[in-house]
Amino acid sequence: MKLNAIIVEDEETSREILKNYLKKYCPNVSVLGEAANVDEALILIRNNDLDVVFLDVEMPYGNAFDLLDKVGDINFETVFVTAYNHYAMDALNAHASYYLMKPISIDELIKAVDYVTEIKTKEDVLQNQVLIPKTKGVDGKITIPQLDGFEVINMSDILYCKADDNYTEIYLNTNKKKLVSKTLKYFEEALNNASFARVHKSYLVNVNEVVKYVKGKGGSVVLSNGKEIMVSASKKSDLLSYFK
């Protein structure tokens, strides 16, 4: 399986070493670009369809965790590459796929790439299993994959969707929760014409289930089940447009 990657590392020598190792020992990795700081990395991430980012922790004008916060919806795997082992717990909390120590061990690098390849392969198996049937006259429905097939649910039964890394938690008005191997951005696009509003980087809400709006810089919404969800200031006008 081919993996599209970028290297984020402020030291040119380290970038060259990693790039050469990947070319020689991990031929399935295609390095699309390199970045020396957070701003350069953001541009590459936003302009490329990436499978994995090799990420140094300490950089000028921000670190790896600042970068991941700015990215928001992360739809790639992260391999931390650092000379400092005290970031391991932070990397774990950031759901890193692998943690490589400098100087880079070729064996460990190969293990990291193999692990990411395994993850992406499993994702590909599920890639086409979340379907929104429209061509057969089935309106207002969405399908959720299961081991023995798929479950059909009404879009109107969805209260809100919550991001969980590369997964999405779907909360229903039946007090049930579904975990789906798709990003929140996927569902934002899929439910675009069904009165769902992105109110936060982590939340997509069914506007028909909003019973109250609480004022604030961004404010918050209260849903029919009593759940209160904060609204980002940047998303406030989009949400309120539904009620004008």
PDB file of C-alpha atoms in Angstrom:
ATOM      1  CA  MET A   1       0.000   0.000   0.000  1.00  0.00           C
ATOM      2  CA  LYS A   2       1.314   3.432  -0.983  1.00  0.00           C
ATOM      3  CA  LEU A   3       1.539   6.006   1.808  1.00  0.00           C
ATOM      4  CA  ASN A   4       1.639   9.739   1.110  1.00  0.00           C
ATOM      5  CA  ALA A   5       3.779  11.487   3.707  1.00  0.00           C
ATOM      6  CA  ILE A   6       5.424  14.728   4.715  1.00  0.00           C
ATOM      7  CA  ILE A   7       8.367  15.342   7.044  1.00  0.00           C
ATOM      8  CA  VAL A   8       8.105  18.142   9.604  1.00  0.00           C
ATOM      9  CA  GLU A   9      11.529  18.808  11.077  1.00  0.00           C
ATOM     10  CA  ASP A  10      13.421  22.074  11.618  1.00  0.00           C
ATOM     11  CA  GLU A  11      16.898  20.530  11.133  1.00  0.00           C
ATOM     12  CA  GLU A  12      17.777  20.059   7.473  1.00  0.00           C
ATOM     13  CA  THR A  13      20.254  17.255   8.201  1.00  0.00           C
ATOM     14  CA  SER A  14      17.624  15.300  10.124  1.00  0.00           C
ATOM     15  CA  ARG A  15      15.136  15.770   7.298  1.00  0.00           C
ATOM     16  CA  GLU A  16      17.620  14.421   4.765  1.00  0.00           C
ATOM     17  CA  ILE A  17      18.493  11.394   6.901  1.00  0.00           C
ATOM     18  CA  LEU A  18      14.845  10.472   7.406  1.00  0.00           C
ATOM     19  CA  LYS A  19      13.998  11.044   3.746  1.00  0.00           C
ATOM     20  CA  ASN A  20      16.897   8.848   2.617  1.00  0.00           C
ATOM     21  CA  TYR A  21      15.976   6.101   5.095  1.00  0.00           C
ATOM     22  CA  LEU A  22      12.379   6.112   3.875  1.00  0.00           C
ATOM     23  CA  LYS A  23      13.461   5.971   0.233  1.00  0.00           C
ATOM     24  CA  LYS A  24      15.843   3.072   0.846  1.00  0.00           C
ATOM     25  CA  TYR A  25      14.033   0.980   3.441  1.00  0.00           C
ATOM     26  CA  CYS A  26      10.351   1.974   3.105  1.00  0.00           C
ATOM     27  CA  PRO A  27       9.678   2.208  -0.637  1.00  0.00           C
ATOM     28  CA  ASN A  28       5.905   2.333  -0.150  1.00  0.00           C
ATOM     29  CA  VAL A  29       6.256   5.796   1.445  1.00  0.00           C
ATOM     30  CA  SER A  30       6.100   8.737  -0.945  1.00  0.00           C
ATOM     31  CA  VAL A  31       7.408  11.964   0.645  1.00  0.00           C
ATOM     32  CA  LEU A  32       5.328  14.782  -0.874  1.00  0.00           C
ATOM     33  CA  GLY A  33       7.060  17.616   0.943  1.00  0.00           C
ATOM     34  CA  GLU A  34       9.094  18.893   3.855  1.00  0.00           C
ATOM     35  CA  ALA A  35       8.465  21.604   6.440  1.00  0.00           C
ATOM     36  CA  ALA A  36      10.779  23.317   8.896  1.00  0.00           C
ATOM     37  CA  ASN A  37       8.111  24.902  11.105  1.00  0.00           C
ATOM     38  CA  VAL A  38       4.430  24.854  12.032  1.00  0.00           C
ATOM     39  CA  ASP A  39       3.294  27.335   9.368  1.00  0.00           C
ATOM     40  CA  GLU A  40       4.994  25.460   6.535  1.00  0.00           C
ATOM     41  CA  ALA A  41       3.577  22.189   7.835  1.00  0.00           C
ATOM     42  CA  LEU A  42       0.026  23.581   7.932  1.00  0.00           C
ATOM     43  CA  ILE A  43       0.245  24.564   4.272  1.00  0.00           C
ATOM     44  CA  LEU A  44       1.424  21.093   3.269  1.00  0.00           C
ATOM     45  CA  ILE A  45      -1.240  19.367   5.359  1.00  0.00           C
ATOM     46  CA  ARG A  46      -4.054  21.492   3.962  1.00  0.00           C
ATOM     47  CA  ASN A  47      -2.932  21.082   0.354  1.00  0.00           C
ATOM     48  CA  ASN A  48      -2.200  17.358   0.284  1.00  0.00           C
ATOM     49  CA  ASP A  49      -4.097  14.142   0.907  1.00  0.00           C
ATOM     50  CA  LEU A  50      -1.791  12.602   3.503  1.00  0.00           C
ATOM     51  CA  ASP A  51      -1.610   9.193   5.113  1.00  0.00           C
ATOM     52  CA  VAL A  52       1.195   9.891   7.587  1.00  0.00           C
ATOM     53  CA  VAL A  53       3.136  12.849   8.990  1.00  0.00           C
ATOM     54  CA  PHE A  54       6.620  12.335  10.425  1.00  0.00           C
ATOM     55  CA  LEU A  55       6.695  15.010  13.072  1.00  0.00           C
ATOM     56  CA  ASP A  56       9.483  16.447  15.205  1.00  0.00           C
ATOM     57  CA  VAL A  57       8.276  17.761  18.556  1.00  0.00           C
ATOM     58  CA  GLU A  58      10.377  20.890  19.086  1.00  0.00           C
ATOM     59  CA  MET A  59      10.353  23.492  16.309  1.00  0.00           C
ATOM     60  CA  PRO A  60      10.697  27.262  16.032  1.00  0.00           C
ATOM     61  CA  TYR A  61       7.523  29.258  16.747  1.00  0.00           C
ATOM     62  CA  GLY A  62       5.531  26.326  18.081  1.00  0.00           C
ATOM     63  CA  ASN A  63       5.788  22.593  18.649  1.00  0.00           C
ATOM     64  CA  ALA A  64       4.175  19.440  17.285  1.00  0.00           C
ATOM     65  CA  PHE A  65       1.178  19.698  19.597  1.00  0.00           C
ATOM     66  CA  ASP A  66       0.510  23.297  18.521  1.00  0.00           C
ATOM     67  CA  LEU A  67       0.471  22.058  14.942  1.00  0.00           C
ATOM     68  CA  LEU A  68      -1.986  19.255  15.652  1.00  0.00           C
ATOM     69  CA  ASP A  69      -4.288  21.684  17.483  1.00  0.00           C
ATOM     70  CA  LYS A  70      -4.289  24.000  14.465  1.00  0.00           C
ATOM     71  CA  VAL A  71      -5.027  21.176  12.047  1.00  0.00           C
ATOM     72  CA  GLY A  72      -8.286  20.362  13.831  1.00  0.00           C
ATOM     73  CA  ASP A  73      -9.736  17.334  12.041  1.00  0.00           C
ATOM     74  CA  ILE A  74      -6.801  14.953  11.706  1.00  0.00           C
ATOM     75  CA  ASN A  75      -7.271  12.364   8.968  1.00  0.00           C
ATOM     76  CA  PHE A  76      -3.667  11.132   8.876  1.00  0.00           C
ATOM     77  CA  GLU A  77      -1.482   9.047  11.157  1.00  0.00           C
ATOM     78  CA  THR A  78       1.281  10.728  13.148  1.00  0.00           C
ATOM     79  CA  VAL A  79       4.763   9.347  13.761  1.00  0.00           C
ATOM     80  CA  PHE A  80       6.685  11.456  16.274  1.00  0.00           C
ATOM     81  CA  VAL A  81      10.418  11.712  15.678  1.00  0.00           C
ATOM     82  CA  THR A  82      12.322  13.301  18.547  1.00  0.00           C
ATOM     83  CA  ALA A  83      15.467  13.197  20.638  1.00  0.00           C
ATOM     84  CA  TYR A  84      13.448  13.598  23.854  1.00  0.00           C
ATOM     85  CA  ASN A  85      11.673  10.688  25.502  1.00  0.00           C
ATOM     86  CA  HIS A  86       9.713  12.867  27.962  1.00  0.00           C
ATOM     87  CA  TYR A  87       7.183  13.705  25.243  1.00  0.00           C
ATOM     88  CA  ALA A  88       6.050  10.089  25.007  1.00  0.00           C
ATOM     89  CA  MET A  89       2.982  10.550  27.213  1.00  0.00           C
ATOM     90  CA  ASP A  90       1.937  13.716  25.360  1.00  0.00           C
ATOM     91  CA  ALA A  91       2.344  11.852  22.082  1.00  0.00           C
ATOM     92  CA  LEU A  92       0.179   9.042  23.415  1.00  0.00           C
ATOM     93  CA  ASN A  93      -2.497  11.531  24.430  1.00  0.00           C
ATOM     94  CA  ALA A  94      -2.308  12.995  20.927  1.00  0.00           C
ATOM     95  CA  HIS A  95      -3.004   9.492  19.565  1.00  0.00           C
ATOM     96  CA  ALA A  96       0.336   9.152  17.825  1.00  0.00           C
ATOM     97  CA  SER A  97       0.774   5.958  15.816  1.00  0.00           C
ATOM     98  CA  TYR A  98       4.444   5.592  16.698  1.00  0.00           C
ATOM     99  CA  TYR A  99       7.216   7.302  18.671  1.00  0.00           C
ATOM    100  CA  LEU A 100      10.698   7.224  17.120  1.00  0.00           C
ATOM    101  CA  MET A 101      13.758   8.286  19.076  1.00  0.00           C
ATOM    102  CA  LYS A 102      16.739  10.008  17.452  1.00  0.00           C
ATOM    103  CA  PRO A 103      19.120   8.799  16.207  1.00  0.00           C
ATOM    104  CA  ILE A 104      16.572   6.875  14.153  1.00  0.00           C
ATOM    105  CA  SER A 105      16.785   3.101  14.217  1.00  0.00           C
ATOM    106  CA  ILE A 106      16.121   1.660  10.760  1.00  0.00           C
ATOM    107  CA  ASP A 107      14.367  -1.340  12.309  1.00  0.00           C
ATOM    108  CA  GLU A 108      12.092   0.925  14.346  1.00  0.00           C
ATOM    109  CA  LEU A 109      11.365   3.095  11.315  1.00  0.00           C
ATOM    110  CA  ILE A 110      10.316   0.028   9.326  1.00  0.00           C
ATOM    111  CA  LYS A 111       8.089  -1.063  12.231  1.00  0.00           C
ATOM    112  CA  ALA A 112       6.488   2.380  12.337  1.00  0.00           C
ATOM    113  CA  VAL A 113       5.756   2.350   8.610  1.00  0.00           C
ATOM    114  CA  ASP A 114       4.437  -1.217   8.755  1.00  0.00           C
ATOM    115  CA  TYR A 115       2.130  -0.250  11.612  1.00  0.00           C
ATOM    116  CA  VAL A 116       0.762   2.784   9.754  1.00  0.00           C
ATOM    117  CA  THR A 117       0.323   0.660   6.618  1.00  0.00           C
ATOM    118  CA  GLU A 118      -1.728  -1.829   8.621  1.00  0.00           C
ATOM    119  CA  ILE A 119      -3.934   0.942  10.008  1.00  0.00           C
ATOM    120  CA  LYS A 120      -4.553   2.506   6.589  1.00  0.00           C
ATOM    121  CA  THR A 121      -5.258  -0.881   5.021  1.00  0.00           C
ATOM    122  CA  LYS A 122      -7.960  -1.574   7.604  1.00  0.00           C
ATOM    123  CA  GLU A 123      -9.443   1.876   6.978  1.00  0.00           C
ATOM    124  CA  ASP A 124      -9.597   1.175   3.256  1.00  0.00           C
ATOM    125  CA  VAL A 125     -11.624  -1.968   3.907  1.00  0.00           C
ATOM    126  CA  LEU A 126     -14.281   0.217   5.558  1.00  0.00           C
ATOM    127  CA  GLN A 127     -13.899   3.105   3.119  1.00  0.00           C
ATOM    128  CA  ASN A 128     -17.007   2.364   1.106  1.00  0.00           C
ATOM    129  CA  GLN A 129     -19.157   0.838   3.823  1.00  0.00           C
ATOM    130  CA  VAL A 130     -20.751   4.072   5.040  1.00  0.00           C
ATOM    131  CA  LEU A 131     -23.373   4.818   2.425  1.00  0.00           C
ATOM    132  CA  ILE A 132     -26.038   7.463   1.944  1.00  0.00           C
ATOM    133  CA  PRO A 133     -28.587   5.911  -0.430  1.00  0.00           C
ATOM    134  CA  LYS A 134     -30.121   8.517  -2.729  1.00  0.00           C
ATOM    135  CA  THR A 135     -30.256   6.919  -6.169  1.00  0.00           C
ATOM    136  CA  LYS A 136     -32.833   4.280  -5.155  1.00  0.00           C
ATOM    137  CA  GLY A 137     -35.356   6.705  -3.740  1.00  0.00           C
ATOM    138  CA  VAL A 138     -34.430   6.110  -0.102  1.00  0.00           C
ATOM    139  CA  ASP A 139     -34.446   9.631   1.313  1.00  0.00           C
ATOM    140  CA  GLY A 140     -33.427  10.795   4.765  1.00  0.00           C
ATOM    141  CA  LYS A 141     -31.495   7.629   5.582  1.00  0.00           C
ATOM    142  CA  ILE A 142     -27.864   6.790   6.269  1.00  0.00           C
ATOM    143  CA  THR A 143     -26.230   3.389   6.655  1.00  0.00           C
ATOM    144  CA  ILE A 144     -23.760   2.415   9.373  1.00  0.00           C
ATOM    145  CA  PRO A 145     -21.512  -0.626   8.717  1.00  0.00           C
ATOM    146  CA  GLN A 146     -21.694  -3.661  10.980  1.00  0.00           C
ATOM    147  CA  LEU A 147     -19.835  -6.978  10.972  1.00  0.00           C
ATOM    148  CA  ASP A 148     -22.780  -8.785   9.404  1.00  0.00           C
ATOM    149  CA  GLY A 149     -23.907  -6.028   7.028  1.00  0.00           C
ATOM    150  CA  PHE A 150     -25.138  -2.528   7.760  1.00  0.00           C
ATOM    151  CA  GLU A 151     -27.744  -0.731   9.830  1.00  0.00           C
ATOM    152  CA  VAL A 152     -30.059   1.863   8.298  1.00  0.00           C
ATOM    153  CA  ILE A 153     -30.883   4.836  10.512  1.00  0.00           C
ATOM    154  CA  ASN A 154     -32.946   7.950   9.941  1.00  0.00           C
ATOM    155  CA  MET A 155     -30.951  11.154   9.669  1.00  0.00           C
ATOM    156  CA  SER A 156     -33.669  12.780  11.778  1.00  0.00           C
ATOM    157  CA  ASP A 157     -32.806  10.377  14.615  1.00  0.00           C
ATOM    158  CA  ILE A 158     -29.280  11.797  14.862  1.00  0.00           C
ATOM    159  CA  LEU A 159     -28.890  14.353  17.652  1.00  0.00           C
ATOM    160  CA  TYR A 160     -25.238  15.171  17.050  1.00  0.00           C
ATOM    161  CA  CYS A 161     -21.941  13.764  15.858  1.00  0.00           C
ATOM    162  CA  LYS A 162     -18.703  14.054  17.812  1.00  0.00           C
ATOM    163  CA  ALA A 163     -15.157  13.732  16.460  1.00  0.00           C
ATOM    164  CA  ASP A 164     -12.949  11.004  17.908  1.00  0.00           C
ATOM    165  CA  ASP A 165      -9.690  11.189  15.937  1.00  0.00           C
ATOM    166  CA  ASN A 166     -10.342   9.387  12.636  1.00  0.00           C
ATOM    167  CA  TYR A 167     -13.640   8.079  13.986  1.00  0.00           C
ATOM    168  CA  THR A 168     -17.002   9.737  14.589  1.00  0.00           C
ATOM    169  CA  GLU A 169     -19.385   9.062  17.465  1.00  0.00           C
ATOM    170  CA  ILE A 170     -23.011   9.360  16.328  1.00  0.00           C
ATOM    171  CA  TYR A 171     -25.499  10.065  19.131  1.00  0.00           C
ATOM    172  CA  LEU A 172     -29.135   9.141  18.470  1.00  0.00           C
ATOM    173  CA  ASN A 173     -32.375  10.301  20.093  1.00  0.00           C
ATOM    174  CA  THR A 174     -32.889   6.680  21.169  1.00  0.00           C
ATOM    175  CA  ASN A 175     -30.041   7.092  23.705  1.00  0.00           C
ATOM    176  CA  LYS A 176     -27.784   4.942  21.521  1.00  0.00           C
ATOM    177  CA  LYS A 177     -24.297   5.746  20.245  1.00  0.00           C
ATOM    178  CA  LYS A 178     -22.631   4.498  17.057  1.00  0.00           C
ATOM    179  CA  LEU A 179     -18.876   4.587  16.421  1.00  0.00           C
ATOM    180  CA  VAL A 180     -17.974   4.855  12.734  1.00  0.00           C
ATOM    181  CA  SER A 181     -14.571   4.759  11.051  1.00  0.00           C
ATOM    182  CA  LYS A 182     -15.011   8.100   9.288  1.00  0.00           C
ATOM    183  CA  THR A 183     -13.896  11.619  10.176  1.00  0.00           C
ATOM    184  CA  LEU A 184     -16.342  14.271  11.295  1.00  0.00           C
ATOM    185  CA  LYS A 185     -15.548  16.174   8.107  1.00  0.00           C
ATOM    186  CA  TYR A 186     -16.882  13.215   6.126  1.00  0.00           C
ATOM    187  CA  PHE A 187     -20.219  13.404   7.945  1.00  0.00           C
ATOM    188  CA  GLU A 188     -20.308  17.185   7.636  1.00  0.00           C
ATOM    189  CA  GLU A 189     -20.192  16.780   3.863  1.00  0.00           C
ATOM    190  CA  ALA A 190     -22.481  13.749   3.817  1.00  0.00           C
ATOM    191  CA  LEU A 191     -25.187  15.477   5.879  1.00  0.00           C
ATOM    192  CA  ASN A 192     -24.737  18.847   4.197  1.00  0.00           C
ATOM    193  CA  ASN A 193     -28.304  18.967   2.879  1.00  0.00           C
ATOM    194  CA  ALA A 194     -30.005  17.592   5.970  1.00  0.00           C
ATOM    195  CA  SER A 195     -30.035  20.548   8.430  1.00  0.00           C
ATOM    196  CA  PHE A 196     -26.810  19.644  10.210  1.00  0.00           C
ATOM    197  CA  ALA A 197     -24.491  22.459  11.319  1.00  0.00           C
ATOM    198  CA  ARG A 198     -20.822  22.286  12.281  1.00  0.00           C
ATOM    199  CA  VAL A 199     -20.744  24.288  15.510  1.00  0.00           C
ATOM    200  CA  HIS A 200     -17.276  23.324  16.718  1.00  0.00           C
ATOM    201  CA  LYS A 201     -14.223  21.482  15.414  1.00  0.00           C
ATOM    202  CA  SER A 202     -15.448  18.452  17.350  1.00  0.00           C
ATOM    203  CA  TYR A 203     -19.231  18.698  16.922  1.00  0.00           C
ATOM    204  CA  LEU A 204     -21.855  18.507  14.187  1.00  0.00           C
ATOM    205  CA  VAL A 205     -25.428  19.042  15.420  1.00  0.00           C
ATOM    206  CA  ASN A 206     -28.886  18.393  14.035  1.00  0.00           C
ATOM    207  CA  VAL A 207     -30.341  21.901  13.977  1.00  0.00           C
ATOM    208  CA  ASN A 208     -33.870  20.492  14.274  1.00  0.00           C
ATOM    209  CA  GLU A 209     -32.921  19.198  17.745  1.00  0.00           C
ATOM    210  CA  VAL A 210     -31.740  22.588  19.060  1.00  0.00           C
ATOM    211  CA  VAL A 211     -34.124  23.854  21.752  1.00  0.00           C
ATOM    212  CA  LYS A 212     -32.085  26.755  23.120  1.00  0.00           C
ATOM    213  CA  TYR A 213     -29.178  29.028  22.247  1.00  0.00           C
ATOM    214  CA  VAL A 214     -27.135  30.597  25.059  1.00  0.00           C
ATOM    215  CA  LYS A 215     -25.397  33.876  24.233  1.00  0.00           C
ATOM    216  CA  GLY A 216     -21.626  34.275  24.431  1.00  0.00           C
ATOM    217  CA  LYS A 217     -18.593  34.899  22.251  1.00  0.00           C
ATOM    218  CA  GLY A 218     -19.570  31.754  20.434  1.00  0.00           C
ATOM    219  CA  GLY A 219     -22.274  30.742  22.820  1.00  0.00           C
ATOM    220  CA  SER A 220     -23.695  27.269  23.168  1.00  0.00           C
ATOM    221  CA  VAL A 221     -26.672  25.228  22.053  1.00  0.00           C
ATOM    222  CA  VAL A 222     -28.879  22.971  24.131  1.00  0.00           C
ATOM    223  CA  LEU A 223     -30.324  19.948  22.360  1.00  0.00           C
ATOM    224  CA  SER A 224     -33.639  18.206  22.977  1.00  0.00           C
ATOM    225  CA  ASN A 225     -31.961  15.621  25.240  1.00  0.00           C
ATOM    226  CA  GLY A 226     -30.473  18.359  27.448  1.00  0.00           C
ATOM    227  CA  LYS A 227     -26.952  18.069  26.005  1.00  0.00           C
ATOM    228  CA  GLU A 228     -25.208  21.478  25.901  1.00  0.00           C
ATOM    229  CA  ILE A 229     -22.552  21.958  23.236  1.00  0.00           C
ATOM    230  CA  MET A 230     -20.204  24.922  22.956  1.00  0.00           C
ATOM    231  CA  VAL A 231     -20.250  26.894  19.702  1.00  0.00           C
ATOM    232  CA  SER A 232     -16.989  28.193  18.238  1.00  0.00           C
ATOM    233  CA  ALA A 233     -16.965  31.935  17.574  1.00  0.00           C
ATOM    234  CA  SER A 234     -16.081  31.213  13.940  1.00  0.00           C
ATOM    235  CA  LYS A 235     -19.140  28.936  13.582  1.00  0.00           C
ATOM    236  CA  LYS A 236     -21.649  31.175  15.354  1.00  0.00           C
ATOM    237  CA  SER A 237     -22.963  33.016  12.277  1.00  0.00           C
ATOM    238  CA  ASP A 238     -23.397  29.757  10.339  1.00  0.00           C
ATOM    239  CA  LEU A 239     -25.476  28.292  13.146  1.00  0.00           C
ATOM    240  CA  LEU A 240     -27.631  31.380  13.675  1.00  0.00           C
ATOM    241  CA  SER A 241     -28.376  31.574   9.942  1.00  0.00           C
ATOM    242  CA  TYR A 242     -30.671  28.585  10.424  1.00  0.00           C
ATOM    243  CA  PHE A 243     -32.886  30.602  12.778  1.00  0.00           C
ATOM    244  CA  LYS A 244     -33.195  33.892  10.901  1.00  0.00           C
TER     245      LYS A 244
END
